[in-house]
Amino acid sequence: MSGSGARVDARGWGWRYAGRRASAVSGLTVRIEPGERVLLLGASGAGKSTVLHALAGVLGGDDDGDQQGELLVDGRRPQDCRGVAGLVLQDPDSQVVLARVGDDVAFGCENLGLPRDEIWRRVGSALDAVGLRLPLDHPTSALSGGQKQRLALAGLLAMEPKLVLLDEPTANLDPEGVTEVRDAVARTVAETGATLIVIEHRVAVWRDLVDRVIVLDAAGGVLADGAPDDVLASEGRRLADAGVWVPEFPPAAPVRTPWPASELLLQGSALGVGRRKGAVVASGIDVTVASGRALAVSGRNGSGKSTLALTLAGLIKPLDGELAANPGFAAGAGREPARWRSRELLTRIGTVFQDPEHQFLSSTVRDELAVGPRALRLPEQEVTDRVDDLLERLRLTSLARANPFTLSGGEKRRLSVATILAARPSVLVLDEPTFGQDSRTWRELVALLAELLDEGKSVVAVTHDRDFIDAIADSELVIA
Amino acid sequence: MTAAVDARTRQDQAIHGVNPVAKLIAAMVIGFCLLLSIDPVSALVALGLEAVLLVWAGLSFREFFVRTAPLWIAVPLTGLTTALYGVDSGSLIWQFGFVSVTDGSLELAAAMMLRILAAGIPAIVLFVTTDPTDLADGLAQVLRLPERFVLGGLAGLRLVGLFIDDWHSLSLARRARGVGDSGRVRRFGGQAFALLVLSVRRATKLATAMEAKGFGSPGTRSWARPSPFGWREVVLIVIGVVVGAAAVTAAVVAGTWRFILG
């Protein structure tokens, strides 16, 4: 593949998105030499993604924002040299362009106007390079998250870029997926000599692969720049406080006071679960949910963990076996949670979805929190009290009038948990609550769940996150 | 939906290899010929010829009826409404208030039902044996339609499966939030709006990913997949023309031709 990397030059560069008062990035001056491998860190909101989008030439023109200073790739403006830089984004689902693996990898080469023979030669070697050995007509919809990210990487490699830009490429992946993608990147940069810039909260994933760490300052410019060990030694504590996962400074685990009077709330016997009739994804599951206890549900991607969570949450019916609520817990609502009315479910079992956006219903954070209490027909004073309390407790007070969809990832996660807590359910079901979260949100979430457990609430969490399981789980159910 | 789209990507019958643009033209020729008149003979002839050609479509009985199910629902409904409310002529058979059934309206109903089948079956059969990627290749390379629109539309199609999953999650989330018991119509509206917001976000991300791969940049785009247009394509279009012409000729000879614009 291509022989060398590109040089990046930023001289007093800044960018302000159209319609925003504050600049996303300002006063950035940095030079990255050909072939360097850089981990770009910074608190959320420091403008890391903006820099990467700018280098990929996809930030847009004058209508989309105002630029200051200069940002050059090999001495040219990024939008004038398409194909020199390639970008992989965080969300695996939104990057697949075509229906077949081979066609999807070929897409970038077609846009560069390469001859047909050359395209298919490059498609073959790019798929080899990322270790995705599948038939060219394999459907892209059948790929796992990790495979989709490797596919995106292959599409980028086939264009033979001199600058590889990765924007949190592993944030939405399970541990196997993270390793797959990391190893594929390591192999390909070693082979091509391309310059690499990667953004990632989890320092441990990339630390051994990069030779330089640049920390962006949210106030503008560069906070620290140097060899990984030096930067992490001097800035590690500050970065960890800002939400970066620094191995030397892990977030503190909460101290638990076990609930003394644990009672059985839900019992599943020989459960078979699936989203549609006749499509059982996991079966023969025996499970109990008890007050004051946290149950972690783990297992590989596609094992049916999330489907089990939806079943335990009373949102879908078990396809086989039985899920029974203890009469004391059901409190007159019947034995099977799936038959409860939506309002009956609200005070008994609350569900936090993997994607917070799926559960937002209102146009302001305050209204969003009031949805549950209002559905319970609580007096208006009680609604206001509960909402104010949660805004305070989850550091959302300053965002009370913001639209939930405009919040950052961490804020959305906190809000989605808060909306469920507003109805004070006895059981809290969470699907991958820590996916893609920075260490600060992680720490707050774990502390909050521990507090709820100590009050006698029950927590069921579907998760890949080993640290999370170690921090709060009382028992673990592994779905094969 | 995704499964349905993917199921079409690998099939070996001759019709699957024909350029989708030729299929589109053939189906349009038949449809156009049948639009010109409303009479039972032309539709019956077209339908008869299509029944013979179906053998080469490579669809199983089950697959054929599942795919054409919308037609089998639409046809009796059309027949019924035409028989009851269609223009009356000839002897009166049955009357109830404004509603009347006559010889003329019955004949019209039969002609309409046959016509929908005759125009609909080839359109559906040719479409379900078409891979969307191949269709896009044909539209851009053979018909020279703007590649931005063609490829944008094709990429958008990939999102349909995600929208279905999103809709399911949105429904469950509404139940979980305690608002799933009543106000079904209003909830549907709100949920549809939420899906719209999510889909715009997904589409924006997809557009960024495509742009990052150089899509829409100046310079000539090349095509990894050829979209050949040869004798097989010509044969299919000729078959379409023959079916259409035979239907029109038969109706004129039989004296049933009723030109709708005449």
XYZ file of C-alpha atoms in Angstrom:
742
model
C 0.000 0.000 0.000
C 1.036 3.655 0.086
C 4.552 4.418 1.221
C 4.301 7.213 3.744
C 2.254 9.388 6.015
C 0.976 12.922 5.761
C 2.123 15.926 7.780
C -0.449 17.931 9.729
C 0.018 21.622 10.472
C -2.315 23.709 12.595
C -1.436 27.391 13.029
C -3.726 29.278 15.377
C -6.586 27.202 14.009
C -10.084 27.564 15.372
C -13.658 26.728 14.360
C -16.990 28.090 15.469
C -20.099 26.245 14.272
C -22.703 28.471 12.641
C -25.311 29.529 15.202
C -23.059 28.906 18.223
C -21.634 31.694 20.342
C -18.548 29.851 21.605
C -15.830 28.365 19.426
C -15.576 24.576 19.378
C -11.816 24.864 18.930
C -9.579 27.918 19.190
C -5.913 28.821 19.062
C -4.710 25.354 18.096
C -1.080 25.305 17.024
C 0.476 21.902 16.546
C 2.604 20.030 14.021
C 2.324 16.287 13.484
C 5.087 14.664 11.438
C 4.509 11.991 8.766
C 4.052 8.540 10.305
C 3.452 9.753 13.855
C 0.759 7.971 15.874
C -1.158 10.358 18.064
C -3.756 9.823 20.766
C -5.880 12.959 21.034
C -7.312 13.504 24.516
C -9.311 16.185 26.268
C -12.400 16.727 28.399
C -15.704 16.336 26.590
C -16.410 19.561 24.764
C -12.717 20.277 24.117
C -13.306 19.970 20.359
C -11.507 16.707 19.612
C -14.088 15.517 17.055
C -14.151 18.940 15.407
C -10.399 18.724 14.752
C -10.741 15.252 13.241
C -13.702 16.233 11.041
C -11.757 19.273 9.854
C -8.731 17.144 8.925
C -11.044 14.778 7.016
C -12.457 17.769 5.125
C -16.044 17.104 6.187
C -16.582 20.093 8.468
C -18.315 22.000 5.692
C -17.837 25.402 4.141
C -18.490 29.010 5.143
C -22.207 28.326 5.687
C -21.419 25.743 8.327
C -19.113 27.808 10.500
C -16.284 30.313 10.845
C -12.658 29.320 10.606
C -9.671 31.111 12.087
C -6.033 30.475 11.342
C -4.877 27.634 9.172
C -5.155 23.856 9.136
C -3.147 22.005 6.511
C -2.571 18.390 5.512
C 0.660 18.046 3.527
C 0.543 21.791 2.950
C -2.969 21.800 1.442
C -6.443 22.530 2.790
C -8.110 19.205 3.743
C -11.172 19.774 1.526
C -8.848 20.199 -1.482
C -7.176 16.841 -1.055
C -9.913 14.297 -0.528
C -8.590 10.793 -0.252
C -5.416 11.841 1.569
C -7.217 11.536 4.920
C -9.693 8.818 5.900
C -12.079 8.904 8.871
C -13.794 6.168 10.910
C -16.595 7.294 13.237
C -17.998 5.907 16.482
C -21.371 4.475 15.451
C -20.917 1.212 13.496
C -24.471 1.191 12.102
C -24.395 4.603 10.493
C -21.266 4.039 8.422
C -22.315 1.126 6.239
C -23.131 2.499 2.796
C -23.869 -0.574 0.684
C -25.534 -3.961 1.089
C -22.550 -6.190 0.269
C -19.166 -6.276 1.984
C -17.112 -5.961 -1.216
C -19.225 -3.120 -2.624
C -18.997 -1.206 0.636
C -15.194 -1.369 0.659
C -15.108 -0.395 -3.034
C -17.266 2.690 -2.467
C -14.412 5.030 -1.501
C -12.234 3.860 -4.405
C -15.083 4.507 -6.841
C -15.351 8.044 -5.527
C -11.639 8.509 -6.204
C -12.294 7.413 -9.800
C -9.912 4.442 -9.753
C -9.993 1.870 -12.585
C -12.133 -1.220 -11.923
C -9.260 -3.772 -11.755
C -7.363 -1.612 -9.321
C -10.466 -1.213 -7.120
C -11.024 -4.942 -6.706
C -7.315 -5.574 -6.074
C -7.395 -2.984 -3.286
C -10.694 -4.332 -1.864
C -9.128 -7.774 -1.483
C -5.983 -6.563 0.225
C -7.871 -4.111 2.494
C -10.191 -6.876 3.732
C -7.148 -9.073 4.362
C -5.425 -6.278 6.239
C -8.316 -5.866 8.701
C -8.741 -9.640 8.996
C -12.276 -9.659 7.588
C -12.169 -12.831 5.500
C -15.719 -13.011 4.186
C -17.149 -13.526 0.697
C -17.412 -10.233 -1.202
C -21.196 -10.619 -1.472
C -21.650 -11.243 2.279
C -24.506 -9.006 3.484
C -23.256 -6.074 5.570
C -26.408 -6.206 7.717
C -25.265 -9.583 9.098
C -22.029 -8.180 10.569
C -21.387 -7.611 14.284
C -20.433 -4.159 15.590
C -16.725 -5.025 15.613
C -16.923 -6.421 12.078
C -18.731 -3.276 10.879
C -15.968 -1.093 12.311
C -13.338 -3.273 10.629
C -15.341 -2.959 7.402
C -15.276 0.835 7.764
C -11.522 0.608 8.354
C -11.096 -1.567 5.250
C -13.046 0.962 3.170
C -10.681 3.631 4.414
C -7.527 1.560 3.800
C -8.596 0.753 0.250
C -8.378 4.477 -0.461
C -4.725 4.282 0.673
C -4.880 7.398 2.843
C -1.737 8.988 4.221
C -3.625 10.164 7.306
C -5.867 7.769 9.275
C -8.375 9.492 11.574
C -10.328 7.450 14.119
C -13.070 9.098 16.196
C -13.780 6.760 19.154
C -13.878 3.727 16.846
C -14.249 1.232 19.706
C -16.568 3.076 22.105
C -19.673 1.099 21.098
C -18.019 -2.321 20.964
C -17.824 -5.279 23.314
C -14.353 -6.316 24.598
C -13.786 -8.768 21.702
C -14.759 -6.057 19.209
C -12.378 -3.561 20.815
C -9.453 -5.986 20.479
C -10.383 -6.860 16.864
C -10.414 -3.245 15.770
C -7.350 -2.198 17.738
C -5.279 -5.063 16.317
C -6.450 -4.313 12.778
C -5.413 -0.675 13.165
C -2.032 -1.683 14.632
C -1.330 -4.020 11.709
C -2.307 -1.567 9.029
C -0.471 1.508 10.307
C 2.627 -0.631 10.721
C 2.294 -1.768 7.095
C 1.419 1.534 5.458
C 3.363 4.021 7.548
C 0.320 6.311 7.532
C -0.009 9.054 10.120
C -2.571 8.065 12.774
C -4.727 10.306 14.958
C -7.171 8.585 17.285
C -9.672 9.937 19.810
C -10.600 7.634 22.654
C -11.731 7.963 26.285
C -10.101 4.696 27.212
C -6.379 5.348 27.186
C -5.435 1.712 27.891
C -6.740 0.544 24.497
C -4.310 2.663 22.443
C -1.493 3.483 24.819
C 0.973 0.903 23.491
C 0.217 1.733 19.875
C 0.725 5.508 19.940
C 3.993 7.391 20.286
C 2.525 10.756 21.217
C -0.372 12.079 23.292
C -1.864 15.524 22.669
C -4.330 16.888 25.223
C -6.656 19.630 24.002
C -7.624 22.362 26.431
C -11.349 23.108 26.565
C -10.382 26.795 26.942
C -8.452 26.657 23.653
C -5.070 25.452 22.464
C -3.062 22.497 23.718
C -2.897 21.525 27.400
C -0.154 18.913 27.135
C 1.821 17.279 24.349
C 4.487 14.599 24.490
C 5.328 10.928 24.967
C 2.386 8.940 26.439
C 4.066 8.147 29.757
C 5.236 11.727 30.327
C 1.872 13.291 29.512
C -0.063 10.777 31.594
C 2.333 11.256 34.521
C 1.939 15.014 34.528
C -1.698 15.326 33.432
C -3.151 11.950 34.441
C -4.956 13.161 37.544
C -6.478 16.175 35.771
C -7.480 14.047 32.759
C -9.079 11.439 35.022
C -11.090 14.166 36.763
C -12.205 15.416 33.358
C -13.539 11.968 32.457
C -10.636 10.337 30.582
C -9.967 6.730 31.534
C -6.361 6.808 32.740
C -5.221 3.361 33.916
C -3.243 4.850 36.827
C -6.309 6.690 38.111
C -9.300 4.339 37.998
C -12.641 5.770 39.147
C -13.333 4.980 42.803
C -15.656 2.048 43.474
C -18.489 2.777 45.897
C -18.680 1.330 49.406
C -21.819 -0.747 49.749
C -23.946 -1.331 52.828
C -25.892 -4.478 51.927
C -29.672 -4.235 52.359
C -30.497 -6.547 55.271
C -34.021 -7.642 54.358
C -33.665 -8.841 50.779
C -36.896 -10.246 49.330
C -37.637 -12.086 46.130
C -39.393 -9.793 43.632
C -39.311 -11.612 40.299
C -38.672 -15.208 39.432
C -38.053 -16.499 35.917
C -38.149 -20.238 35.361
C -36.961 -21.947 32.176
C -37.388 -18.650 30.323
C -37.160 -18.579 26.546
C -36.846 -15.034 25.214
C -37.213 -13.417 21.792
C -38.636 -10.272 20.239
C -40.951 -12.080 17.835
C -42.999 -15.263 18.133
C -41.016 -18.289 17.040
C -37.685 -16.433 17.180
C -36.240 -17.589 20.517
C -32.742 -16.110 20.986
C -31.984 -17.574 24.427
C -33.739 -20.305 26.399
C -33.678 -22.343 29.591
C -32.886 -19.304 31.737
C -33.579 -19.451 35.487
C -33.244 -16.096 37.138
C -34.263 -14.292 40.323
C -34.475 -10.587 41.020
C -34.394 -9.535 44.678
C -34.636 -6.235 46.530
C -31.350 -4.617 47.535
C -29.434 -6.845 45.116
C -27.739 -6.147 41.788
C -27.811 -8.773 39.074
C -25.420 -8.408 36.144
C -26.324 -10.135 32.879
C -23.315 -10.717 30.618
C -22.507 -12.717 27.509
C -21.371 -12.262 23.925
C -22.981 -9.916 21.411
C -26.168 -11.424 20.013
C -26.572 -13.883 22.892
C -29.977 -12.426 23.803
C -28.940 -10.400 26.863
C -30.877 -7.298 25.849
C -33.909 -9.380 24.946
C -33.775 -11.007 28.384
C -33.618 -7.539 29.950
C -36.720 -6.426 28.017
C -38.470 -9.587 29.192
C -37.500 -9.107 32.856
C -38.643 -5.498 32.523
C -42.146 -6.646 31.569
C -41.908 -5.024 28.132
C -42.118 -8.202 26.042
C -43.690 -11.546 26.852
C -41.489 -14.571 27.509
C -41.836 -16.996 24.576
C -41.305 -19.958 26.869
C -41.276 -20.664 30.613
C -42.666 -18.211 33.127
C -41.773 -14.875 34.645
C -43.711 -14.428 37.897
C -43.877 -11.420 40.186
C -44.007 -12.004 43.931
C -47.542 -11.038 45.159
C -46.086 -8.482 47.570
C -44.193 -6.806 44.704
C -47.049 -7.072 42.192
C -49.344 -5.411 44.782
C -52.532 -6.342 43.002
C -51.239 -5.906 39.460
C -51.275 -9.588 38.534
C -48.646 -12.272 38.312
C -47.111 -11.627 34.896
C -45.298 -8.290 34.410
C -45.828 -8.428 30.633
C -49.572 -8.138 31.269
C -49.319 -5.145 33.560
C -50.627 -1.840 32.342
C -48.006 0.712 31.369
C -48.819 2.815 34.460
C -48.642 -0.210 36.763
C -45.208 -1.003 35.372
C -43.982 2.509 36.090
C -43.786 2.217 39.887
C -42.626 -1.391 39.843
C -40.029 -1.819 37.098
C -38.165 1.003 35.364
C -36.119 0.426 32.209
C -33.153 2.467 30.992
C -32.618 1.763 27.306
C -29.210 1.398 25.714
C -29.865 4.366 23.454
C -31.215 7.190 25.654
C -32.760 8.877 22.616
C -35.281 6.057 22.303
C -36.913 7.001 25.583
C -37.079 10.797 25.355
C -40.594 12.186 24.959
C -40.399 15.901 25.727
C -38.778 19.060 24.451
C -37.129 20.113 27.726
C -35.175 18.237 30.379
C -37.616 19.425 33.072
C -40.695 18.151 31.184
C -38.887 14.920 30.440
C -38.423 14.246 34.152
C -42.066 15.095 34.843
C -43.456 12.518 32.364
C -43.468 9.602 34.828
C -44.845 11.494 37.872
C -47.565 13.041 35.664
C -48.526 9.635 34.256
C -48.977 8.569 37.895
C -51.327 11.585 38.326
C -49.333 12.887 41.291
C -50.228 16.339 42.636
C -48.359 19.108 40.793
C -46.384 20.085 43.914
C -45.115 16.516 44.296
C -44.147 16.445 40.600
C -42.151 19.672 40.982
C -40.422 18.417 44.132
C -39.360 15.148 42.541
C -38.118 16.873 39.384
C -36.126 19.499 41.322
C -34.595 16.833 43.509
C -33.461 14.762 40.497
C -32.144 17.787 38.591
C -30.005 18.574 41.609
C -28.895 15.023 42.288
C -27.835 14.292 38.694
C -26.247 17.705 37.997
C -28.858 18.640 35.417
C -30.194 21.845 37.006
C -28.392 24.139 34.574
C -29.829 22.128 31.671
C -33.448 22.132 32.893
C -34.649 24.059 29.853
C -32.427 22.401 27.256
C -33.803 19.962 24.690
C -32.870 16.384 25.694
C -31.674 15.601 22.170
C -29.071 18.394 22.304
C -27.287 17.066 25.412
C -23.865 15.410 25.385
C -23.581 11.603 25.634
C -22.924 11.659 29.384
C -25.747 14.127 30.044
C -28.179 12.029 28.011
C -27.249 8.975 30.033
C -27.777 10.800 33.346
C -31.109 12.160 32.146
C -32.323 8.756 30.943
C -31.598 7.267 34.377
C -33.201 10.234 36.138
C -36.439 9.992 34.105
C -36.887 6.436 35.311
C -36.018 7.256 38.928
C -38.712 9.967 38.914
C -41.397 7.261 39.171
C -39.473 5.509 41.989
C -39.676 1.935 40.684
C -38.616 -0.958 42.949
C -36.629 -2.624 40.160
C -34.316 -0.803 37.771
C -33.379 -2.577 34.525
C -30.467 -1.030 32.588
C -29.203 -2.059 29.145
C -25.472 -1.317 28.721
C -25.615 1.737 30.990
C -21.856 2.437 30.745
C -21.413 1.989 26.959
C -19.323 4.815 25.529
C -19.377 6.778 28.797
C -16.447 8.760 30.123
C -15.024 7.849 33.527
C -16.757 10.715 35.291
C -20.243 9.675 34.166
C -19.295 6.099 34.959
C -18.287 7.003 38.512
C -21.461 9.004 39.110
C -23.667 6.277 37.701
C -22.079 3.551 39.811
C -22.347 5.695 42.958
C -26.015 6.396 42.254
C -26.851 2.728 41.672
C -25.010 1.721 44.848
C -27.046 4.273 46.775
C -30.305 2.890 45.335
C -29.256 -0.666 46.203
C -28.483 0.389 49.761
C -32.023 1.806 49.947
C -33.382 -1.639 49.037
C -34.043 -1.102 45.310
C -33.171 -3.882 42.914
C -30.884 -3.445 39.895
C -30.637 -5.632 36.797
C -27.896 -4.524 34.390
C -26.996 -5.987 31.021
C -23.329 -5.182 30.546
C -19.964 -6.053 29.012
C -18.198 -3.813 31.448
C -16.094 -5.905 33.812
C -15.247 -2.947 36.077
C -18.937 -2.147 36.402
C -19.776 -5.737 37.323
C -16.981 -5.804 39.908
C -18.159 -2.499 41.358
C -21.828 -3.226 41.970
C -23.007 -6.720 41.039
C -24.048 -9.198 43.753
C -24.504 -11.962 41.217
C -23.808 -12.496 37.536
C -25.837 -14.380 34.963
C -23.781 -15.352 31.908
C -25.884 -16.020 28.806
C -24.138 -18.544 26.601
C -37.211 -5.775 5.639
C -33.442 -6.038 5.615
C -33.787 -9.787 5.296
C -36.110 -9.310 2.342
C -33.646 -6.968 0.665
C -30.705 -9.265 1.287
C -32.539 -12.374 0.159
C -32.482 -10.913 -3.327
C -28.756 -10.492 -3.496
C -27.964 -14.023 -4.619
C -30.207 -15.910 -7.024
C -29.373 -17.869 -10.094
C -32.413 -17.725 -12.424
C -31.769 -16.041 -15.773
C -34.056 -13.130 -14.890
C -31.844 -12.162 -11.931
C -28.935 -11.480 -14.244
C -30.878 -9.169 -16.548
C -30.099 -5.491 -16.156
C -32.779 -3.960 -13.889
C -33.148 -1.032 -16.276
C -34.462 -3.468 -18.927
C -36.916 -4.892 -16.391
C -38.101 -1.410 -15.562
C -38.649 -0.591 -19.240
C -40.425 -3.904 -19.960
C -42.803 -3.463 -17.007
C -43.492 0.127 -18.023
C -44.252 -0.843 -21.645
C -46.817 -3.453 -20.533
C -48.338 -1.073 -18.003
C -48.590 1.722 -20.577
C -50.308 -0.478 -23.177
C -52.854 -1.614 -20.597
C -53.536 1.942 -19.484
C -54.752 2.916 -22.953
C -58.005 0.962 -22.838
C -60.439 -0.518 -20.331
C -61.619 -3.819 -21.738
C -61.426 -7.424 -20.596
C -59.826 -8.868 -23.751
C -56.547 -6.885 -23.779
C -55.982 -7.539 -20.067
C -56.850 -11.234 -20.419
C -54.409 -11.700 -23.288
C -51.628 -9.917 -21.417
C -52.339 -11.956 -18.302
C -52.279 -15.218 -20.268
C -48.913 -14.418 -21.840
C -47.502 -13.359 -18.473
C -48.678 -16.617 -16.865
C -46.536 -18.506 -19.378
C -43.543 -16.206 -18.835
C -43.785 -16.571 -15.048
C -42.206 -20.004 -15.377
C -38.877 -18.277 -16.035
C -39.184 -15.840 -13.128
C -37.710 -18.354 -10.689
C -40.252 -17.687 -7.955
C -41.815 -20.520 -5.966
C -45.625 -20.606 -5.680
C -45.439 -19.457 -2.085
C -42.998 -16.659 -2.822
C -45.123 -15.514 -5.772
C -48.295 -15.226 -3.717
C -46.577 -13.605 -0.732
C -44.956 -10.956 -2.942
C -48.092 -10.224 -4.933
C -50.354 -10.273 -1.846
C -51.134 -6.542 -2.103
C -52.599 -7.178 -5.570
C -54.833 -10.002 -4.371
C -56.233 -7.657 -1.717
C -56.597 -4.658 -4.024
C -58.229 -6.553 -6.895
C -61.489 -7.715 -5.215
C -61.901 -4.316 -3.543
C -61.561 -2.568 -6.903
C -64.009 -5.023 -8.442
C -66.564 -4.516 -5.707
C -66.458 -0.708 -5.760
C -66.542 -0.566 -9.562
C -69.519 -2.966 -9.689
C -71.436 -0.920 -7.097
C -70.493 2.637 -8.073
C -69.186 2.349 -11.665
C -70.889 4.008 -14.645
C -74.192 2.198 -15.243
C -75.199 0.852 -18.617
C -77.189 -2.127 -19.917
C -79.831 -3.902 -17.877
C -80.221 -3.310 -14.167
C -79.392 -6.323 -12.015
C -79.668 -5.022 -8.458
C -80.401 -1.681 -6.827
C -80.299 -0.297 -3.307
C -80.718 3.453 -2.980
C -77.911 5.157 -4.921
C -76.116 1.878 -5.343
C -76.855 -0.027 -8.517
C -75.305 -2.976 -10.298
C -75.812 -3.236 -14.063
C -74.427 -5.358 -16.916
C -72.179 -2.434 -17.811
C -70.762 -1.891 -14.352
C -70.122 -5.619 -13.917
C -68.241 -5.736 -17.198
C -66.251 -2.680 -16.170
C -65.448 -4.307 -12.828
C -64.124 -7.433 -14.529
C -62.019 -5.339 -16.916
C -60.560 -3.317 -14.050
C -59.678 -6.363 -11.978
C -57.924 -8.096 -14.863
C -56.112 -4.883 -15.737
C -54.662 -4.392 -12.268
C -53.413 -7.976 -12.261
C -51.994 -7.753 -15.771
C -50.086 -4.539 -15.068
C -49.206 -5.324 -11.439
C -47.869 -8.877 -11.707
C -44.998 -8.149 -14.124
C -44.076 -4.985 -12.200
C -43.878 -6.844 -8.883
C -42.218 -9.975 -10.241
C -39.568 -7.988 -12.090
C -38.975 -5.853 -9.025
C -38.595 -8.669 -6.486
C -36.014 -10.347 -8.692
C -33.974 -7.127 -8.682
C -31.147 -6.312 -6.303
C -31.336 -2.635 -5.267
C -27.580 -2.177 -5.764
C -27.839 -3.490 -9.342
C -30.798 -1.197 -10.008
C -28.808 1.802 -8.773
C -25.843 0.777 -10.940
C -28.160 0.549 -13.943
C -29.890 3.853 -13.278
C -26.570 5.656 -12.962
C -24.547 3.865 -15.638
C -27.140 2.989 -18.284
C -29.716 5.758 -17.874
C -27.085 8.271 -16.653
C -29.256 9.554 -13.820
C -27.324 11.820 -11.391
C -25.124 9.583 -9.203
C -25.615 11.735 -6.110
C -29.340 10.984 -6.036
C -29.063 7.365 -7.064
C -26.343 6.453 -4.559
C -27.836 8.649 -1.855
C -31.133 6.817 -2.239
C -29.417 3.449 -2.245
C -27.467 4.231 0.929
C -30.681 5.497 2.532
C -32.251 2.123 1.854
C -29.706 0.565 4.237
C -31.248 2.618 7.032
C -34.754 1.173 6.599
C -33.906 -1.914 8.668
C -32.549 0.320 11.434
C -35.741 2.394 11.387
C -37.810 -0.723 11.990
C -35.660 -1.611 15.017
C -35.894 1.997 16.215
C -39.683 1.945 15.945
C -39.844 -1.224 18.031
C -37.588 0.269 20.714
C -39.601 3.506 20.721
C -42.822 1.540 21.316
C -41.312 -0.423 24.207
C -39.807 2.738 25.688
C -43.231 4.392 25.722
C -44.657 1.478 27.653
C -41.719 1.700 30.068
C -42.289 5.437 30.571
C -45.871 4.874 31.705
C -47.547 6.487 28.696
C -48.409 3.271 26.863
C -51.987 2.810 28.076
C -54.073 5.418 26.300
C -54.051 8.109 23.629
C -52.997 5.684 20.918
C -53.455 8.127 18.051
C -51.598 10.986 19.726
C -48.847 8.627 20.819
C -48.445 7.389 17.267
C -47.922 10.975 16.134
C -45.325 11.634 18.808
C -43.561 8.380 18.118
C -43.492 9.063 14.381
C -41.914 12.441 15.106
C -39.313 10.806 17.372
C -38.492 8.346 14.595
C -38.117 11.263 12.183
C -35.648 12.958 14.543
C -33.658 9.733 14.957
C -33.629 9.051 11.223
C -32.408 12.553 10.384
C -29.557 12.039 12.874
C -28.655 8.677 11.411
C -28.836 10.057 7.892
C -26.571 12.963 8.855
C -23.973 10.544 10.241
C -24.218 8.390 7.127
C -23.798 11.459 4.927
C -20.654 12.430 6.875
C -19.275 8.903 6.532
C -19.960 8.977 2.766
C -18.396 12.403 2.393
C -15.340 11.218 4.334
C -14.978 8.489 1.701
C -14.797 11.136 -0.982
C -18.428 10.959 -2.119
C -19.575 14.105 -3.859
C -16.057 15.441 -4.423
C -15.236 16.953 -7.812
C -13.736 14.617 -10.393
C -15.152 11.654 -12.225
C -16.440 8.715 -10.258
C -15.664 5.202 -11.467
C -17.841 2.120 -11.034
C -16.609 -1.070 -9.409
C -19.508 -3.100 -10.814
C -20.256 -3.081 -14.540
C -23.882 -2.668 -15.551
C -23.982 -4.527 -18.872
C -26.762 -3.934 -21.364
C -26.721 -6.575 -24.122
C -28.913 -9.019 -26.034
C -30.633 -10.400 -22.921
C -31.841 -6.931 -22.009
C -33.058 -6.304 -25.552
C -34.888 -9.660 -25.520
C -36.694 -8.767 -22.286
C -37.782 -5.374 -23.626
C -38.948 -7.029 -26.879
C -40.974 -9.508 -24.800
C -42.579 -6.560 -23.023
C -43.403 -4.885 -26.322
C -44.804 -8.150 -27.755
C -47.040 -8.705 -24.718
C -48.313 -5.130 -24.925
C -48.837 -5.229 -28.700
C -50.576 -8.624 -28.585
C -52.978 -7.349 -25.943
C -53.843 -4.217 -27.932
C -54.176 -6.120 -31.243
C -56.398 -8.814 -29.740
C -58.712 -6.207 -28.242
C -58.967 -4.263 -31.518
C -59.629 -7.459 -33.522
C -62.244 -8.617 -30.996
C -63.856 -5.189 -31.168
C -63.668 -4.572 -27.413
C -60.981 -1.835 -27.582
C -62.106 1.222 -25.652
C -59.480 3.911 -25.935
C -59.706 5.913 -22.705
C -58.644 9.211 -24.281
C -60.861 8.794 -27.341
